[in-house]
mmCIF file of C-alpha atoms in Angstrom:
data_model
loop_
_atom_site.group_PDB
_atom_site.id
_atom_site.type_symbol
_atom_site.label_atom_id
_atom_site.label_comp_id
_atom_site.label_asym_id
_atom_site.label_seq_id
_atom_site.Cartn_x
_atom_site.Cartn_y
_atom_site.Cartn_z
ATOM 1 C CA MET A 188 -30.277 96.340 -16.186
ATOM 2 C CA THR A 189 -31.301 96.011 -12.535
ATOM 3 C CA ALA A 190 -29.007 96.695 -9.582
ATOM 4 C CA ARG A 191 -28.829 92.978 -8.857
ATOM 5 C CA GLN A 192 -27.939 92.169 -12.463
ATOM 6 C CA ALA A 193 -25.238 94.839 -12.374
ATOM 7 C CA ALA A 194 -23.780 93.367 -9.189
ATOM 8 C CA ASP A 195 -23.838 89.857 -10.641
ATOM 9 C CA ASP A 196 -22.184 91.116 -13.826
ATOM 10 C CA THR A 197 -19.482 92.891 -11.825
ATOM 11 C CA ALA A 198 -18.548 89.747 -9.908
ATOM 12 C CA PHE A 199 -18.586 87.651 -13.059
ATOM 13 C CA ILE A 200 -16.515 90.186 -15.022
ATOM 14 C CA ASP A 201 -13.935 90.293 -12.225
ATOM 15 C CA ALA A 202 -13.631 86.509 -12.485
ATOM 16 C CA LEU A 203 -13.191 86.729 -16.253
ATOM 17 C CA ARG A 204 -10.498 89.382 -15.887
ATOM 18 C CA ARG A 205 -8.635 87.144 -13.457
ATOM 19 C CA GLY A 206 -8.635 84.450 -16.106
ATOM 20 C CA ASP A 207 -10.976 82.187 -14.140
ATOM 21 C CA GLN A 208 -11.454 79.220 -16.480
ATOM 22 C CA SER A 209 -14.644 78.091 -14.761
ATOM 23 C CA ALA A 210 -16.180 81.527 -15.378
ATOM 24 C CA TYR A 211 -15.332 81.334 -19.069
ATOM 25 C CA ALA A 212 -16.672 77.780 -19.275
ATOM 26 C CA SER A 213 -19.920 78.916 -17.646
ATOM 27 C CA LEU A 214 -20.271 81.790 -20.107
ATOM 28 C CA VAL A 215 -19.622 79.515 -23.080
ATOM 29 C CA ASP A 216 -22.112 76.899 -21.855
ATOM 30 C CA GLN A 217 -24.767 79.531 -21.272
ATOM 31 C CA HIS A 218 -24.548 81.350 -24.582
ATOM 32 C CA SER A 219 -22.894 79.257 -27.318
ATOM 33 C CA SER A 220 -26.071 77.614 -28.581
ATOM 34 C CA ALA A 221 -27.958 80.889 -28.831
ATOM 35 C CA MET A 222 -24.951 82.591 -30.416
ATOM 36 C CA MET A 223 -24.862 79.946 -33.127
ATOM 37 C CA ARG A 224 -28.522 80.583 -33.872
ATOM 38 C CA ILE A 225 -27.947 84.319 -34.228
ATOM 39 C CA ALA A 226 -24.734 83.913 -36.241
ATOM 40 C CA GLN A 227 -26.450 81.576 -38.689
ATOM 41 C CA SER A 228 -28.977 84.298 -39.399
ATOM 42 C CA TYR A 229 -26.175 86.403 -40.874
ATOM 43 C CA VAL A 230 -23.865 83.958 -42.628
ATOM 44 C CA PRO A 231 -24.418 81.343 -45.363
ATOM 45 C CA SER A 232 -23.391 78.157 -43.538
ATOM 46 C CA ARG A 233 -23.023 76.526 -40.142
ATOM 47 C CA GLU A 234 -19.268 76.305 -40.633
ATOM 48 C CA VAL A 235 -18.982 80.076 -41.062
ATOM 49 C CA ALA A 236 -21.274 80.606 -38.071
ATOM 50 C CA GLU A 237 -18.979 78.426 -35.951
ATOM 51 C CA ASP A 238 -16.040 80.597 -37.031
ATOM 52 C CA VAL A 239 -17.962 83.729 -36.057
ATOM 53 C CA VAL A 240 -18.775 82.336 -32.612
ATOM 54 C CA GLN A 241 -15.139 81.331 -32.101
ATOM 55 C CA GLU A 242 -13.982 84.798 -33.148
ATOM 56 C CA THR A 243 -16.470 86.288 -30.697
ATOM 57 C CA TRP A 244 -15.020 84.327 -27.779
ATOM 58 C CA ILE A 245 -11.511 85.375 -28.766
ATOM 59 C CA ALA A 246 -12.671 89.004 -28.895
ATOM 60 C CA VAL A 247 -14.266 88.643 -25.452
ATOM 61 C CA ILE A 248 -11.048 87.274 -23.962
ATOM 62 C CA LYS A 249 -8.983 90.053 -25.545
ATOM 63 C CA GLY A 250 -11.456 92.809 -24.753
ATOM 64 C CA ILE A 251 -12.755 91.998 -21.272
ATOM 65 C CA ASP A 252 -10.277 94.365 -19.623
ATOM 66 C CA ARG A 253 -11.666 97.223 -21.728
ATOM 67 C CA PHE A 254 -15.309 96.448 -20.988
ATOM 68 C CA GLU A 255 -16.720 99.572 -19.303
ATOM 69 C CA GLY A 256 -20.058 98.219 -18.130
ATOM 70 C CA ARG A 257 -22.195 100.726 -20.038
ATOM 71 C CA SER A 258 -24.439 97.827 -21.026
ATOM 72 C CA SER A 259 -24.955 94.382 -19.554
ATOM 73 C CA LEU A 260 -22.323 91.714 -20.155
ATOM 74 C CA ARG A 261 -24.838 89.794 -22.258
ATOM 75 C CA THR A 262 -25.614 92.788 -24.483
ATOM 76 C CA TRP A 263 -21.888 93.469 -24.937
ATOM 77 C CA LEU A 264 -21.268 89.825 -25.855
ATOM 78 C CA TYR A 265 -24.016 89.729 -28.466
ATOM 79 C CA SER A 266 -23.034 93.103 -29.903
ATOM 80 C CA ILE A 267 -19.577 91.659 -30.620
ATOM 81 C CA LEU A 268 -21.182 88.611 -32.209
ATOM 82 C CA VAL A 269 -23.509 90.641 -34.420
ATOM 83 C CA ASN A 270 -20.743 92.975 -35.581
ATOM 84 C CA LEU A 271 -18.435 90.079 -36.463
ATOM 85 C CA ALA A 272 -21.229 88.223 -38.262
ATOM 86 C CA LYS A 273 -21.971 91.314 -40.355
ATOM 87 C CA ARG A 274 -18.318 91.577 -41.349
ATOM 88 C CA ARG A 275 -18.320 87.941 -42.493
ATOM 89 C CA GLY A 276 -20.572 88.635 -45.396
ATOM 90 C CA VAL A 277 -24.045 89.517 -44.188
ATOM 91 C CA ALA A 278 -24.323 92.133 -46.925
ATOM 92 C CA GLU A 279 -23.743 89.513 -49.645
ATOM 93 C CA ASN A 280 -25.875 86.791 -48.094
ATOM 94 C CA ARG A 281 -28.745 88.696 -46.562
ATOM 95 C CA GLU A 282 -32.128 87.470 -47.660
ATOM 96 C CA SER A 283 -34.222 89.876 -49.657
ATOM 97 C CA GLU A 284 -36.722 91.515 -47.367
ATOM 98 C CA LYS A 285 -40.264 90.482 -48.193
ATOM 99 C CA SER A 286 -42.570 93.309 -49.122
ATOM 100 C CA LEU A 287 -43.368 95.482 -46.129
ATOM 101 C CA HIS A 288 -46.770 96.078 -47.687
ATOM 102 C CA ALA A 289 -47.852 92.431 -47.637
ATOM 103 C CA PRO A 290 -50.576 91.709 -45.055
ATOM 104 C CA THR A 291 -49.291 90.036 -41.886
ATOM 105 C CA VAL A 292 -52.539 88.059 -41.442
ATOM 106 C CA SER A 293 -54.709 86.503 -44.139
ATOM 107 C CA PRO A 294 -57.707 88.761 -44.987
ATOM 108 C CA GLU A 295 -59.877 85.638 -44.867
ATOM 109 C CA ARG A 296 -59.578 85.677 -41.067
ATOM 110 C CA PHE A 297 -61.571 88.922 -40.873
ATOM 111 C CA GLU A 298 -65.258 89.636 -41.372
ATOM 112 C CA GLY A 299 -66.048 90.896 -44.862
ATOM 113 C CA PRO A 300 -67.923 94.144 -45.603
ATOM 114 C CA HIS A 301 -71.254 92.352 -45.364
ATOM 115 C CA GLY A 302 -70.540 90.466 -42.115
ATOM 116 C CA GLU A 303 -71.946 91.280 -38.716
ATOM 117 C CA ASN A 304 -68.736 93.054 -37.647
ATOM 118 C CA PRO A 305 -66.872 94.236 -40.774
ATOM 119 C CA GLY A 306 -63.096 94.280 -40.276
ATOM 120 C CA HIS A 307 -63.238 92.291 -37.019
ATOM 121 C CA TRP A 308 -61.735 88.856 -36.401
ATOM 122 C CA LYS A 309 -63.962 85.929 -37.389
ATOM 123 C CA GLU A 310 -62.136 84.009 -34.656
ATOM 124 C CA HIS A 311 -59.574 85.637 -32.387
ATOM 125 C CA PRO A 312 -56.009 84.286 -32.753
ATOM 126 C CA SER A 313 -54.333 82.352 -29.982
ATOM 127 C CA ALA A 314 -52.252 84.436 -27.574
ATOM 128 C CA PHE A 315 -48.564 84.530 -28.525
ATOM 129 C CA PRO A 316 -46.527 82.669 -25.874
ATOM 130 C CA LEU A 317 -43.990 85.149 -24.556
ATOM 131 C CA SER A 318 -41.433 82.942 -22.884
ATOM 132 C CA PRO A 319 -37.646 82.530 -23.031
ATOM 133 C CA GLU A 320 -36.240 79.302 -24.430
ATOM 134 C CA GLY A 321 -36.365 76.442 -21.939
ATOM 135 C CA SER A 322 -39.699 77.455 -20.437
ATOM 136 C CA VAL A 323 -42.937 77.236 -22.441
ATOM 137 C CA LEU A 324 -41.161 77.060 -25.782
ATOM 138 C CA SER A 325 -39.574 73.651 -25.450
ATOM 139 C CA GLY A 326 -39.478 70.321 -27.214
ATOM 140 C CA GLU A 327 -41.766 69.964 -30.215
ATOM 141 C CA LEU A 328 -43.273 73.418 -29.707
ATOM 142 C CA LEU A 329 -39.846 75.050 -29.941
ATOM 143 C CA GLN A 330 -39.219 73.093 -33.142
ATOM 144 C CA VAL A 331 -42.420 74.535 -34.605
ATOM 145 C CA VAL A 332 -41.257 78.024 -33.636
ATOM 146 C CA ASN A 333 -37.858 77.427 -35.265
ATOM 147 C CA GLU A 334 -39.579 76.308 -38.460
ATOM 148 C CA GLY A 335 -41.625 79.486 -38.417
ATOM 149 C CA LEU A 336 -38.511 81.570 -37.842
ATOM 150 C CA SER A 337 -36.811 79.934 -40.821
ATOM 151 C CA GLU A 338 -39.522 81.371 -43.095
ATOM 152 C CA LEU A 339 -38.892 84.968 -42.046
ATOM 153 C CA PRO A 340 -36.714 87.609 -43.668
ATOM 154 C CA GLN A 341 -33.465 88.000 -41.760
ATOM 155 C CA ARG A 342 -34.266 91.097 -39.708
ATOM 156 C CA GLN A 343 -37.681 89.797 -38.641
ATOM 157 C CA LYS A 344 -36.083 86.469 -37.712
ATOM 158 C CA LEU A 345 -33.446 88.159 -35.559
ATOM 159 C CA VAL A 346 -35.909 90.408 -33.754
ATOM 160 C CA VAL A 347 -38.319 87.558 -32.940
ATOM 161 C CA ALA A 348 -35.482 85.216 -31.900
ATOM 162 C CA LEU A 349 -33.897 87.829 -29.634
ATOM 163 C CA ARG A 350 -37.170 88.972 -28.055
ATOM 164 C CA ASP A 351 -39.253 85.809 -27.762
ATOM 165 C CA VAL A 352 -36.746 82.965 -27.765
ATOM 166 C CA LEU A 353 -33.712 84.466 -26.005
ATOM 167 C CA GLY A 354 -35.591 86.916 -23.777
ATOM 168 C CA PHE A 355 -33.896 90.213 -24.718
ATOM 169 C CA ASP A 356 -35.899 93.367 -24.044
ATOM 170 C CA SER A 357 -36.749 95.890 -26.767
ATOM 171 C CA ASP A 358 -33.999 98.346 -25.830
ATOM 172 C CA GLU A 359 -31.354 95.619 -26.001
ATOM 173 C CA VAL A 360 -32.592 94.512 -29.428
ATOM 174 C CA CYS A 361 -32.533 98.074 -30.751
ATOM 175 C CA GLU A 362 -28.978 98.497 -29.482
ATOM 176 C CA LEU A 363 -27.770 95.184 -30.894
ATOM 177 C CA LEU A 364 -29.305 95.618 -34.339
ATOM 178 C CA ASP A 365 -28.961 99.416 -34.517
ATOM 179 C CA ILE A 366 -32.633 99.968 -35.304
ATOM 180 C CA SER A 367 -35.256 102.349 -33.978
ATOM 181 C CA LEU A 368 -37.856 101.287 -31.432
ATOM 182 C CA ALA A 369 -40.602 101.830 -34.028
ATOM 183 C CA ASN A 370 -38.797 99.637 -36.574
ATOM 184 C CA GLN A 371 -38.280 96.969 -33.938
ATOM 185 C CA ARG A 372 -42.012 96.959 -33.186
ATOM 186 C CA VAL A 373 -42.921 96.554 -36.873
ATOM 187 C CA LEU A 374 -40.422 93.727 -37.415
ATOM 188 C CA LEU A 375 -41.549 91.986 -34.230
ATOM 189 C CA HIS A 376 -45.233 92.276 -35.154
ATOM 190 C CA ARG A 377 -44.744 90.912 -38.659
ATOM 191 C CA GLY A 378 -42.448 88.113 -37.524
ATOM 192 C CA ARG A 379 -44.755 87.075 -34.707
ATOM 193 C CA ALA A 380 -47.681 86.906 -37.112
ATOM 194 C CA VAL A 381 -45.935 84.215 -39.160
ATOM 195 C CA VAL A 382 -44.721 82.260 -36.131
ATOM 196 C CA ARG A 383 -48.121 82.539 -34.444
ATOM 197 C CA GLN A 384 -49.770 81.054 -37.520
ATOM 198 C CA ARG A 385 -47.328 78.151 -37.402
ATOM 199 C CA LEU A 386 -48.146 77.545 -33.755
ATOM 200 C CA GLU A 387 -51.892 77.751 -34.345
ATOM 201 C CA ASP A 388 -51.697 75.292 -37.244
ATOM 202 C CA TYR A 389 -49.673 72.902 -35.089
ATOM 203 C CA LEU A 390 -51.916 73.150 -32.031
ATOM 204 C CA VAL A 391 -55.112 72.728 -34.048
ATOM 205 C CA GLY A 392 -53.721 69.473 -35.421
ATOM 206 C CA GLN A 393 -53.015 68.029 -31.967
ATOM 207 C CA PRO A 394 -55.422 65.478 -30.404
#
């Protein structure tokens, strides 16, 4: 968190502690949609996800006076959300993780043992568009990304959504999901491979 972000957080937190309704409304407008997306990754239905988001806002209102600023306001908010979502049944409804030993990219995309460059790409993949929601990933392209995310095991889906859709950095993701940096890298790599393939298939089919 930069010095400027810390200063902005401090002013915003002071407004929340004073009960400034416009500050709360701004926070809700900024994060509710993304919170729903994350909550739905943990719970079995939209209705339960809505309950989780509502519980999160109640927890924020009750807990803002105890917020110590050890992390950013955003990280604190999403950590509450994730913890509440887990308590609402993530253990019972979590998707079975796909085999960690499955290849992330089809072997057919590499040169065979008798090619000119064995083990190398036949054709290099398109660069993965690293951009928060509302920038490059918008409109139909964002829909393609969401479809790709829906195919992923839960933890891969969360890591890719937090990093590449919501713009969290790796340290924030590790803190939110309580995973190691190495594990985060593996989940991100595997998840991106699936989403990248979706994007490539979509873009190839465009006029």
